[in-house]
XYZ file of C-alpha atoms in Angstrom:
743
model
C 272.164 1.446 -22.917
C 272.541 -2.346 -23.087
C 275.693 -3.570 -21.350
C 276.589 -5.564 -24.458
C 277.176 -2.336 -26.366
C 279.756 -1.130 -23.844
C 281.604 -4.450 -23.881
C 281.587 -4.733 -27.639
C 282.940 -1.208 -28.031
C 285.882 -1.955 -25.767
C 286.670 -5.368 -27.233
C 286.430 -4.292 -30.870
C 287.990 -0.830 -30.797
C 290.831 -2.152 -32.983
C 288.270 -3.335 -35.544
C 286.687 0.113 -35.683
C 290.011 1.754 -36.473
C 290.894 -0.717 -39.228
C 287.415 -0.753 -40.748
C 287.141 3.042 -41.006
C 290.638 4.415 -41.654
C 289.400 7.969 -42.322
C 288.773 8.354 -38.584
C 291.543 6.037 -37.395
C 293.561 8.626 -35.444
C 291.157 9.245 -32.571
C 287.891 7.385 -33.070
C 285.072 8.607 -30.830
C 283.270 5.488 -29.651
C 279.985 7.382 -29.220
C 279.714 7.600 -33.017
C 279.505 3.796 -33.308
C 276.541 1.472 -32.722
C 277.744 -2.116 -32.447
C 276.409 -5.616 -31.886
C 277.823 -9.146 -31.913
C 274.387 -10.746 -31.873
C 273.046 -11.902 -35.287
C 269.574 -12.111 -33.722
C 269.698 -8.429 -32.837
C 266.490 -6.486 -33.249
C 265.279 -4.169 -34.533
C 267.339 -3.560 -37.659
C 268.859 -0.107 -38.157
C 268.560 2.040 -41.250
C 270.939 4.398 -43.010
C 270.122 7.078 -45.560
C 270.868 10.518 -46.939
C 267.453 12.174 -46.585
C 266.550 11.326 -50.186
C 266.430 7.555 -49.846
C 267.314 5.071 -47.144
C 267.691 1.343 -46.635
C 267.164 -0.978 -43.680
C 270.327 -2.950 -42.890
C 269.381 -6.623 -42.446
C 271.207 -9.048 -40.152
C 273.305 -10.572 -42.959
C 274.322 -7.153 -44.211
C 272.571 -7.950 -47.478
C 269.145 -9.206 -48.495
C 265.992 -7.676 -49.986
C 265.326 -5.290 -47.114
C 262.999 -2.275 -47.292
C 264.241 0.858 -48.950
C 262.270 4.117 -48.928
C 262.520 7.198 -51.120
C 261.355 10.538 -49.704
C 258.247 11.737 -51.496
C 257.505 8.504 -53.379
C 253.932 7.549 -52.505
C 251.210 5.485 -54.124
C 247.434 5.452 -53.804
C 245.785 2.093 -54.278
C 242.043 1.621 -54.834
C 240.024 2.225 -51.667
C 243.199 2.712 -49.648
C 244.997 5.733 -48.255
C 248.167 7.007 -49.976
C 251.254 5.232 -48.667
C 254.976 5.661 -48.885
C 256.248 2.838 -51.067
C 258.867 0.240 -50.288
C 261.115 0.288 -53.345
C 261.837 -2.914 -55.268
C 264.811 -4.078 -53.174
C 268.124 -3.332 -54.854
C 270.196 -5.292 -52.321
C 268.821 -8.811 -52.970
C 272.196 -10.589 -52.724
C 272.789 -14.281 -52.028
C 275.864 -16.550 -51.801
C 276.131 -20.291 -52.621
C 279.048 -22.218 -51.086
C 278.471 -25.496 -52.907
C 276.187 -26.917 -50.259
C 273.540 -24.265 -49.742
C 272.544 -20.640 -50.127
C 273.274 -17.876 -47.677
C 270.297 -15.644 -48.286
C 267.328 -14.033 -46.642
C 263.906 -14.539 -48.142
C 260.656 -12.669 -47.682
C 258.362 -14.389 -45.180
C 255.277 -16.075 -46.659
C 252.887 -13.467 -45.239
C 254.859 -10.452 -46.509
C 251.989 -9.557 -48.822
C 249.812 -8.872 -45.793
C 251.967 -7.452 -43.064
C 254.416 -4.621 -42.866
C 258.178 -4.489 -42.581
C 259.234 -7.887 -41.297
C 262.764 -6.843 -42.201
C 262.844 -4.747 -39.094
C 263.213 -8.095 -37.329
C 266.088 -10.517 -37.894
C 265.595 -13.706 -39.876
C 268.059 -16.556 -39.353
C 269.934 -17.801 -42.415
C 268.190 -20.818 -43.959
C 271.255 -23.041 -43.696
C 274.287 -23.126 -41.455
C 275.192 -20.717 -38.689
C 276.964 -17.425 -38.206
C 280.148 -17.282 -36.170
C 282.229 -14.280 -34.997
C 279.358 -11.990 -35.928
C 279.842 -8.233 -35.748
C 277.678 -5.425 -37.163
C 278.556 -1.757 -36.890
C 276.748 1.415 -37.861
C 279.306 4.205 -38.109
C 277.221 7.318 -37.623
C 280.136 9.583 -38.459
C 280.176 8.334 -42.058
C 276.669 6.865 -42.406
C 278.175 3.451 -43.159
C 277.079 -0.027 -42.050
C 279.568 -2.897 -41.927
C 278.752 -6.523 -41.159
C 281.306 -9.312 -40.735
C 280.938 -12.975 -39.810
C 281.931 -16.512 -40.677
C 279.216 -18.505 -42.401
C 279.518 -22.115 -41.202
C 277.571 -24.604 -43.310
C 278.330 -28.177 -42.238
C 282.040 -28.653 -43.123
C 282.274 -25.412 -45.095
C 283.293 -22.049 -43.709
C 283.227 -18.733 -45.559
C 284.214 -15.379 -44.113
C 281.872 -12.592 -45.185
C 282.280 -8.816 -44.952
C 279.639 -6.397 -46.224
C 279.875 -2.615 -46.229
C 277.055 -0.313 -47.392
C 276.494 3.428 -47.512
C 273.858 5.701 -49.031
C 275.847 8.657 -50.266
C 275.441 11.972 -48.465
C 277.515 13.548 -51.252
C 275.464 12.209 -54.177
C 271.721 12.055 -53.331
C 270.869 9.356 -55.885
C 273.721 6.947 -55.171
C 274.468 4.093 -52.793
C 277.153 1.416 -52.829
C 277.913 -1.967 -51.304
C 281.172 -3.886 -51.134
C 280.999 -7.635 -50.511
C 284.134 -9.620 -49.600
C 284.173 -13.410 -49.456
C 287.005 -15.579 -48.122
C 286.228 -19.297 -48.508
C 288.225 -21.576 -46.208
C 288.012 -24.530 -48.580
C 288.235 -24.959 -52.362
C 285.130 -25.208 -54.491
C 282.913 -23.403 -56.927
C 281.137 -20.397 -55.427
C 278.139 -18.578 -56.803
C 277.028 -15.060 -55.977
C 273.681 -13.650 -57.055
C 272.723 -9.971 -57.327
C 269.173 -8.918 -58.082
C 266.566 -6.189 -58.075
C 263.390 -7.902 -56.960
C 259.930 -6.356 -56.789
C 258.034 -6.798 -53.547
C 254.745 -8.693 -53.645
C 251.675 -6.493 -53.745
C 249.941 -6.024 -50.409
C 246.578 -7.458 -49.572
C 244.875 -4.133 -49.058
C 242.501 -2.820 -46.489
C 240.005 -0.223 -47.696
C 241.145 2.381 -45.187
C 239.348 5.123 -47.087
C 236.078 3.438 -46.090
C 236.641 1.239 -43.032
C 235.005 2.930 -40.043
C 236.577 0.850 -37.322
C 239.700 -1.267 -36.980
C 239.374 -4.897 -35.983
C 240.817 -5.612 -32.511
C 243.071 -8.326 -33.946
C 244.766 -5.984 -36.402
C 248.221 -4.854 -35.400
C 250.404 -2.156 -36.849
C 251.781 -4.544 -39.452
C 248.301 -5.205 -40.764
C 247.567 -1.548 -41.522
C 251.025 0.015 -41.986
C 252.100 -2.109 -44.952
C 254.131 -0.121 -47.488
C 252.766 1.029 -50.824
C 253.142 -0.972 -54.010
C 255.134 -0.405 -57.189
C 254.074 -1.685 -60.621
C 257.065 -2.897 -62.637
C 257.091 -1.460 -66.149
C 260.388 -2.816 -67.425
C 263.542 -4.559 -66.233
C 266.822 -5.522 -67.836
C 270.064 -7.313 -67.078
C 273.026 -6.565 -69.336
C 276.449 -8.213 -69.077
C 279.421 -5.865 -69.314
C 283.152 -6.418 -69.016
C 283.925 -7.785 -65.544
C 280.415 -7.137 -64.380
C 276.747 -6.619 -65.165
C 274.179 -3.838 -65.135
C 270.679 -4.354 -63.779
C 267.814 -1.912 -64.097
C 264.156 -1.754 -63.173
C 261.564 0.899 -63.960
C 258.455 0.935 -61.801
C 255.550 3.252 -61.063
C 253.748 3.821 -57.783
C 250.155 2.629 -58.037
C 247.835 5.573 -58.669
C 250.642 8.083 -59.279
C 252.156 9.489 -62.481
C 255.803 9.566 -61.422
C 258.243 6.794 -62.254
C 261.129 5.304 -60.329
C 264.290 4.081 -62.012
C 266.679 1.803 -60.133
C 270.024 0.738 -61.511
C 272.708 -1.557 -60.115
C 276.167 -1.931 -61.638
C 277.995 -4.967 -60.245
C 281.728 -5.383 -60.743
C 284.177 -8.128 -59.884
C 287.837 -8.844 -60.482
C 288.814 -9.949 -63.953
C 291.115 -12.460 -62.231
C 288.198 -14.554 -60.970
C 289.175 -18.097 -61.950
C 286.929 -19.890 -64.474
C 284.310 -17.173 -64.067
C 280.915 -17.356 -65.730
C 278.010 -14.939 -65.425
C 274.388 -15.504 -66.345
C 271.868 -12.664 -66.539
C 268.114 -13.226 -66.436
C 265.016 -11.047 -66.247
C 261.481 -12.221 -65.752
C 258.382 -11.073 -63.915
C 259.351 -8.645 -61.196
C 262.979 -9.712 -60.988
C 266.207 -9.001 -62.821
C 269.478 -10.594 -61.747
C 272.980 -11.779 -62.498
C 274.532 -14.930 -61.051
C 278.305 -15.173 -61.006
C 280.107 -18.524 -60.613
C 283.852 -19.082 -60.161
C 286.385 -21.566 -58.791
C 287.501 -20.392 -55.366
C 290.781 -21.123 -53.619
C 291.049 -21.428 -49.847
C 291.833 -18.221 -47.917
C 291.698 -16.041 -51.023
C 289.665 -12.822 -50.923
C 287.039 -12.238 -53.620
C 285.534 -8.761 -53.818
C 282.294 -7.689 -55.464
C 281.175 -4.081 -55.675
C 277.634 -2.902 -56.264
C 276.908 0.680 -57.316
C 273.264 1.692 -56.946
C 271.346 4.598 -58.427
C 267.748 5.444 -57.485
C 265.986 8.298 -59.300
C 262.332 9.292 -58.971
C 260.867 11.789 -61.390
C 257.958 12.596 -63.612
C 260.445 13.343 -66.388
C 263.266 11.164 -67.643
C 264.118 9.116 -64.548
C 265.820 6.515 -66.755
C 268.254 9.053 -68.174
C 269.000 10.369 -64.703
C 269.528 6.904 -63.271
C 271.800 5.878 -66.151
C 273.886 9.017 -65.832
C 274.246 8.746 -62.049
C 275.096 5.057 -62.236
C 277.796 5.632 -64.858
C 279.276 8.414 -62.754
C 279.348 6.240 -59.666
C 280.998 3.366 -61.503
C 283.591 5.658 -63.059
C 284.472 7.200 -59.700
C 284.903 3.841 -58.007
C 283.953 2.617 -54.564
C 286.810 4.124 -52.584
C 286.296 7.584 -54.079
C 282.538 7.487 -53.491
C 283.079 6.249 -49.949
C 285.518 9.062 -49.200
C 283.135 11.661 -50.620
C 280.300 10.266 -48.533
C 282.415 10.291 -45.366
C 283.502 13.866 -46.052
C 279.896 14.988 -46.573
C 278.859 13.386 -43.289
C 281.882 14.893 -41.557
C 280.734 18.305 -42.801
C 277.310 17.670 -41.271
C 278.880 16.644 -37.961
C 280.638 20.000 -37.752
C 277.277 20.962 -36.262
C 277.000 18.677 -33.271
C 275.767 18.299 -29.708
C 278.596 17.355 -27.361
C 277.966 16.116 -23.841
C 280.673 15.593 -21.231
C 280.282 13.356 -18.206
C 277.518 11.118 -19.555
C 278.794 8.883 -22.417
C 275.537 6.916 -22.547
C 273.534 10.065 -23.192
C 276.104 11.310 -25.717
C 275.609 8.175 -27.821
C 271.827 8.454 -27.477
C 271.818 12.085 -28.609
C 274.109 11.301 -31.546
C 271.914 8.404 -32.635
C 268.799 10.581 -32.523
C 270.402 13.283 -34.624
C 271.840 10.675 -37.005
C 268.491 9.036 -37.738
C 266.905 12.458 -38.290
C 269.656 13.291 -40.782
C 269.134 9.934 -42.494
C 265.515 10.991 -43.069
C 265.891 14.596 -44.285
C 268.076 16.772 -46.473
C 268.149 20.229 -47.975
C 266.334 20.924 -51.213
C 263.615 18.280 -50.892
C 260.650 20.506 -49.867
C 259.334 17.554 -47.863
C 258.374 17.011 -44.248
C 259.498 14.037 -42.172
C 257.094 11.172 -41.360
C 256.947 9.986 -37.726
C 259.176 7.014 -38.539
C 261.422 8.949 -40.900
C 262.625 6.821 -43.805
C 262.923 3.710 -41.633
C 259.554 2.093 -42.287
C 256.023 2.556 -43.586
C 254.776 3.365 -40.084
C 251.807 5.740 -40.137
C 251.819 5.133 -43.918
C 254.687 7.626 -44.247
C 252.236 10.509 -43.788
C 253.348 13.946 -42.590
C 251.849 15.066 -39.258
C 252.410 18.029 -36.939
C 255.349 15.937 -35.761
C 257.343 17.390 -38.647
C 256.633 21.031 -37.730
C 256.535 20.992 -33.935
C 258.761 18.075 -32.901
C 261.438 17.553 -35.548
C 261.802 20.949 -37.215
C 262.978 22.892 -34.112
C 265.686 20.328 -33.350
C 267.175 20.833 -36.838
C 266.665 24.577 -37.146
C 269.770 25.867 -35.366
C 272.273 23.193 -36.368
C 271.059 22.322 -39.872
C 268.916 25.255 -41.057
C 269.188 24.247 -44.717
C 267.573 20.901 -43.869
C 265.006 22.604 -41.643
C 264.074 24.742 -44.652
C 262.853 21.624 -46.478
C 260.254 21.078 -43.745
C 258.781 24.576 -43.937
C 259.094 24.559 -47.734
C 256.849 21.487 -47.811
C 254.048 23.475 -46.179
C 254.590 26.363 -48.575
C 254.574 24.033 -51.566
C 251.295 22.469 -50.447
C 249.516 25.689 -49.462
C 247.001 25.379 -52.311
C 246.032 21.897 -51.088
C 245.504 23.285 -47.562
C 243.298 26.060 -48.968
C 241.255 23.494 -50.846
C 240.958 21.444 -47.652
C 239.597 24.500 -45.823
C 236.995 25.095 -48.529
C 235.993 21.420 -48.485
C 235.298 21.745 -44.749
C 233.393 25.010 -45.096
C 236.093 27.439 -43.976
C 238.333 30.098 -45.455
C 242.091 30.363 -45.467
C 244.287 27.267 -45.226
C 243.420 24.201 -43.155
C 246.464 21.938 -43.147
C 245.684 18.224 -43.077
C 246.066 16.109 -39.990
C 247.847 13.545 -42.149
C 249.385 14.630 -45.463
C 250.897 12.790 -48.388
C 253.612 14.262 -50.597
C 250.979 16.371 -52.386
C 249.706 17.930 -49.166
C 246.302 16.263 -49.411
C 244.337 15.099 -46.380
C 245.085 11.361 -46.168
C 243.809 10.358 -42.728
C 242.167 6.891 -42.777
C 238.397 6.922 -42.418
C 238.496 5.237 -39.017
C 240.187 8.419 -37.729
C 238.058 10.852 -39.725
C 237.358 12.890 -36.581
C 241.061 13.791 -36.499
C 240.957 14.939 -40.118
C 237.976 17.174 -39.441
C 238.675 18.403 -35.937
C 242.319 17.982 -34.826
C 242.966 21.404 -36.245
C 245.826 22.545 -34.030
C 248.129 21.331 -36.833
C 247.289 24.514 -38.766
C 248.718 26.664 -35.982
C 251.736 24.369 -35.669
C 252.510 24.913 -39.343
C 252.407 28.700 -38.938
C 254.582 28.566 -35.819
C 257.308 26.670 -37.670
C 257.261 29.219 -40.485
C 257.796 32.046 -38.003
C 260.539 30.181 -36.155
C 262.395 29.793 -39.432
C 262.188 33.540 -39.988
C 263.331 34.330 -36.432
C 266.339 32.022 -36.843
C 267.371 33.286 -40.276
C 266.122 36.869 -40.356
C 265.480 36.288 -44.058
C 262.828 38.865 -44.981
C 262.949 37.883 -48.648
C 262.032 34.312 -47.710
C 259.340 35.562 -45.359
C 257.693 37.658 -48.077
C 257.898 34.994 -50.739
C 257.339 31.729 -48.853
C 256.530 32.124 -45.184
C 254.024 34.963 -45.144
C 251.484 33.386 -47.529
C 251.294 30.376 -45.192
C 251.081 32.547 -42.076
C 248.402 34.788 -43.617
C 246.172 31.984 -44.846
C 246.410 29.978 -41.612
C 245.407 33.090 -39.658
C 242.448 33.524 -41.990
C 241.399 29.962 -41.203
C 241.088 30.747 -37.481
C 239.009 33.817 -38.284
C 236.510 31.606 -40.095
C 236.708 28.737 -37.578
C 236.170 30.664 -34.321
C 232.649 31.460 -33.046
C 231.788 34.763 -31.375
C 229.850 34.855 -28.105
C 228.368 38.362 -27.898
C 227.171 37.940 -24.310
C 230.687 37.290 -23.016
C 232.459 39.243 -25.783
C 234.630 36.183 -26.403
C 235.520 33.872 -29.241
C 235.436 30.092 -28.876
C 236.676 27.197 -30.967
C 234.222 24.348 -30.673
C 234.153 20.676 -31.559
C 237.846 19.898 -31.738
C 239.983 16.852 -31.097
C 242.470 17.756 -28.407
C 246.205 17.097 -28.532
C 245.237 14.405 -26.029
C 243.439 12.579 -28.830
C 241.036 10.666 -26.639
C 239.306 13.970 -25.939
C 236.962 14.392 -28.922
C 234.423 17.108 -29.610
C 235.623 19.469 -26.870
C 235.323 23.266 -26.770
C 238.243 25.614 -26.181
C 240.963 22.991 -26.012
C 243.856 24.740 -24.290
C 246.529 23.857 -26.830
C 244.350 24.431 -29.892
C 243.227 27.875 -28.729
C 246.723 28.816 -27.605
C 248.352 27.851 -30.908
C 245.553 29.631 -32.800
C 246.230 32.786 -30.780
C 249.943 32.434 -31.493
C 249.204 31.998 -35.203
C 247.182 35.245 -35.205
C 249.881 37.145 -33.298
C 252.490 35.837 -35.746
C 250.414 37.065 -38.684
C 250.307 40.557 -37.196
C 254.052 40.534 -36.471
C 254.921 39.225 -39.938
C 252.781 41.910 -41.561
C 254.623 44.602 -39.635
C 258.023 43.180 -40.575
C 257.069 43.303 -44.228
C 255.330 46.662 -44.035
C 252.006 45.192 -45.050
C 248.599 45.946 -43.520
C 247.437 43.314 -41.057
C 243.861 42.131 -41.192
C 242.211 43.923 -38.214
C 240.318 40.742 -37.397
C 243.577 38.994 -36.446
C 244.440 41.020 -33.319
C 240.782 41.252 -32.324
C 240.352 37.475 -32.413
C 243.680 36.895 -30.656
C 242.717 39.225 -27.815
C 239.255 37.757 -27.305
C 239.930 34.049 -27.978
C 239.079 32.246 -24.769
C 241.706 30.181 -22.974
C 240.429 27.879 -20.200
C 242.306 29.456 -17.285
C 241.319 28.417 -13.780
C 241.649 31.695 -11.883
C 241.063 30.068 -8.508
C 243.824 27.521 -8.950
C 245.881 29.772 -11.257
C 246.617 27.272 -14.006
C 245.142 26.316 -17.349
C 242.704 23.442 -17.694
C 242.854 20.960 -20.549
C 239.702 22.406 -22.108
C 236.750 24.415 -20.905
C 234.918 22.301 -18.348
C 237.543 19.537 -18.353
C 237.501 17.194 -15.335
C 240.482 17.032 -13.006
C 241.371 13.609 -14.392
C 242.659 15.297 -17.559
C 244.913 17.828 -15.825
C 248.459 17.836 -17.193
C 247.567 15.990 -20.389
C 248.045 19.037 -22.622
C 248.799 22.196 -20.686
C 252.608 21.782 -20.196
C 252.866 22.426 -23.946
C 251.533 25.950 -23.351
C 254.771 26.838 -21.603
C 256.944 25.100 -24.173
C 256.853 25.064 -27.156
C 254.128 27.736 -27.327
C 255.648 30.167 -24.834
C 252.298 31.402 -23.494
C 253.036 33.973 -20.745
C 252.094 32.634 -17.334
C 253.215 32.872 -13.752
C 255.731 30.371 -12.404
C 253.050 28.878 -10.141
C 250.948 27.929 -13.188
C 253.955 26.410 -14.954
C 254.833 24.310 -11.943
C 251.257 23.214 -11.281
C 250.784 22.037 -14.869
C 254.148 20.287 -14.894
C 253.433 18.510 -11.616
C 250.062 17.409 -12.984
C 251.829 15.900 -16.014
C 254.418 14.186 -13.811
C 251.666 12.592 -11.716
C 250.069 11.261 -14.895
C 253.462 10.000 -16.071
C 254.118 8.127 -12.851
C 250.594 6.723 -12.669
C 250.139 5.662 -16.297
C 253.703 5.283 -17.575
C 255.384 7.343 -20.305
C 253.066 6.273 -23.136
C 253.958 7.853 -26.479
C 257.466 9.282 -26.423
C 256.390 12.710 -27.636
C 254.369 13.150 -24.448
C 257.340 12.949 -22.087
C 260.282 14.452 -23.984
C 259.441 18.130 -23.476
C 258.588 18.049 -19.785
C 262.238 18.590 -18.902
C 262.151 21.888 -20.793
C 259.491 23.122 -18.388
C 261.538 21.839 -15.440
C 264.575 23.704 -16.770
C 262.556 26.918 -17.045
C 261.705 26.521 -13.364
C 265.371 25.859 -12.554
C 264.465 22.519 -10.990
C 267.491 20.259 -11.567
C 266.153 17.514 -9.300
C 262.985 17.260 -11.367
C 265.049 17.272 -14.576
C 267.091 14.369 -13.205
C 263.979 12.367 -12.395
C 262.328 13.114 -15.755
C 265.362 12.378 -17.931
C 265.182 8.548 -17.900
C 261.427 8.639 -18.523
C 261.995 10.690 -21.665
C 264.035 8.076 -23.544
C 265.245 4.958 -21.741
C 262.119 2.838 -22.058
C 261.876 3.716 -25.753
C 265.394 2.625 -26.803
C 265.318 -0.734 -28.577
C 268.280 -2.945 -29.329
C 271.950 -2.186 -29.877
C 271.222 0.334 -32.650
C 269.200 2.556 -30.296
C 266.067 2.535 -32.382
C 263.254 4.501 -30.755
C 259.843 2.919 -30.305
C 256.780 5.124 -30.123
C 255.881 3.655 -26.736
C 257.902 1.433 -24.376
C 255.537 -1.472 -25.038
C 255.355 -1.482 -28.840
C 257.825 -2.103 -31.653
C 256.892 0.899 -33.794
C 260.394 1.992 -34.777
C 262.230 4.186 -35.564
C 260.150 6.940 -33.983
C 262.129 9.999 -35.046
C 259.337 12.236 -33.728
C 260.574 11.258 -30.281
C 264.139 12.007 -31.328
C 263.095 15.508 -32.327
C 261.375 16.106 -29.004
C 264.301 14.807 -26.982
C 266.800 16.970 -28.860
C 264.666 20.050 -28.140
C 265.017 19.194 -24.463
C 268.777 19.555 -24.864
C 268.857 22.528 -27.265
C 266.149 24.728 -25.764
C 265.873 23.315 -22.248
C 269.402 22.864 -20.920
C 270.689 26.073 -22.558
C 267.858 28.386 -21.496
C 267.764 29.899 -24.996
C 264.808 30.814 -27.182
C 264.267 32.305 -30.609
C 263.035 35.881 -30.377
C 262.909 39.138 -32.289
C 266.695 39.488 -32.173
C 267.482 35.886 -33.031
C 268.669 33.466 -30.354
C 268.067 35.070 -26.972
C 268.562 34.049 -23.321
C 265.176 33.310 -21.750
C 266.223 31.850 -18.376
C 269.324 30.617 -16.605
C 270.805 27.441 -18.106
C 270.614 24.256 -16.097
C 272.110 20.830 -16.813
C 271.073 17.446 -15.452
C 273.462 16.584 -12.642
C 275.281 13.856 -14.623
C 276.245 16.266 -17.417
C 279.329 18.349 -16.625
C 279.435 20.275 -19.890
C 277.214 20.791 -22.924
C 278.413 22.233 -26.220
C 276.225 23.031 -29.202
C 278.761 23.284 -32.004
C 278.323 25.431 -35.074
C 274.881 26.818 -34.274
C 273.716 28.999 -37.164
C 271.582 32.077 -36.480
C 271.038 35.195 -38.604
C 274.002 34.458 -40.873
C 276.440 33.889 -38.002
C 277.894 30.754 -36.486
C 278.281 30.138 -32.773
C 279.498 27.560 -30.300
C 277.223 27.543 -27.258
C 278.774 26.173 -24.076
C 276.968 25.440 -20.827
C 278.981 24.302 -17.819
C 279.637 25.229 -14.191
C 280.650 28.734 -15.319
C 277.262 29.346 -16.912
C 276.365 29.896 -20.568
C 278.673 31.297 -23.229
C 278.051 32.008 -26.897
C 281.369 32.063 -28.744
C 281.437 33.394 -32.299
C 283.132 31.070 -34.773
C 285.664 32.429 -37.259
C 283.437 31.719 -40.259
C 281.801 34.922 -41.422
C 278.468 33.432 -42.458
C 276.318 30.342 -42.015
C 275.907 27.651 -44.639
């Protein structure tokens, strides 16, 4: 944690109370991410799981905004999540210059430059302060804009409503310190179209290409736009369509201002990819002028305009304060399920930030997975990987099962696409794509085609998540209707994919890309075979729960599927015939999350191999180091947990808003995959609990890192009951909450 965050929190505690009166009685500082540096980087994002927006340094400006499930597919390119036409393109003129942020000249080529701060074109910022209040999902930015002999105090507050999935709002307050005529401009402005790479055909990336060159967001084609003056305000709207898709996106902005603005005039214009209103008025020194912007974003194949118009009118009628209170209450309801850590305030804030950014990227009822970067950027094109099923889903399952349902529902909704993918590759059953768009189609770029064809462990990961959801909920109706078809068809895939060796009476899975992706074309990859076996066992168990006949090939294949166990050394090798240099790259995952039975000696050997790799090569991708502490906890090794803990997050935390980078050396943020892995370390490692046939069950003695004196998982929801789980010096306790049933 940067020292500046600690100092800012102590200096500006009074500001936090006055800025967020709902929580003014006893504000918990670990819910606030704060900076006083206008050059802070990277920029945070806030959202409600339906859409999100990056908060730029000024608090306003045409920053990226992403809507879950809105993808495009340009010619020769892979499908991409789109960056919406920015609805927060605000600018202020003080009589001598504009306070605004403009897109950099090369924005048509590269990715999200708005993740980095851009200095204002004129003047300077004084007394700067930016806060993300995670308890209410609200961002507030305050500063004095100093432009030669002019000074204007600026305060901007923005939230994306957790209570109303299609609404957001911004309040802008200006206090000029000198008289003069001010102008304020509000706009919806389409982003320039990217200069595309033909990633459906390019076989190899150029060494000079960085992430920004290939992870540019998808494009929207503007179909119509309008700006309409209304009493004491204006309404802006823009209708656009993702390239290559049939859905439409409607964005509406209703701007209001005080009818007491002196000598006010407003001019609305629409042309090209921009619609705007510019308001001018005579300002008096030290007077406060407030502008409110209500935003509605609706994506649909049917009537998005009507939906946007209705939502926008509702938001305007309710008013900013009412919408803000509803949003805060909805977030407060979410935070009833929380992870509380005593004795380690730094880690408490880290854990809260990880859970917050996951919640900004997912919600109930969406039937969508979560991309590796959530709704923060177009990283990895916004595609859905096994990250969603194996890394993020388990961390949401016990505390927000309704949100976790969206992740498994995505795989159920796209089962037909996975079956078609299996047929296209010559197999039966369902072969889930390595990278999926919102339709569930295989969308891996051609330069990584080997992953699309051979990194097949994702199919087993999908089935495992389905079964975990059933174990946590005990919902047999859901299992029969939604989960079992996925489990059955994924098991059928392994039956068609495995090869029988009659001489050894064994089955093998050949020519796969390992979880350690540099290992290509290997046979009997430890993780792939283990997750396939688990998939087959799950199919048998699910059949029994539902009273349905299991395919006899499932248990036969599971029993005879070869795992590369080294009987002399008594641990698993990375793949059959793997050299010692690969030891520890994959096999710790067999213990957790897969739960493959093995002796303690094998668990420790594989963990120590991974630790040696970690110390020799560095942590690399965050998902590789986050779960090692779970294995250490299973072994009851607190000293090893203590040594692993900083490796699992500290090098990945970027800037005052605790954005996670995929690796310590890159700026690929916000890597919510890593957040999911880290939270599993806390939920399933420190507590010693696992999901089993009876729900949440003790698997081993709990163990906390030495700096944590007490851990509380609040409002855990399992099998229709709610629990508080406490781990401290007295051990582990599960305390039933008074509520009779889970949400």
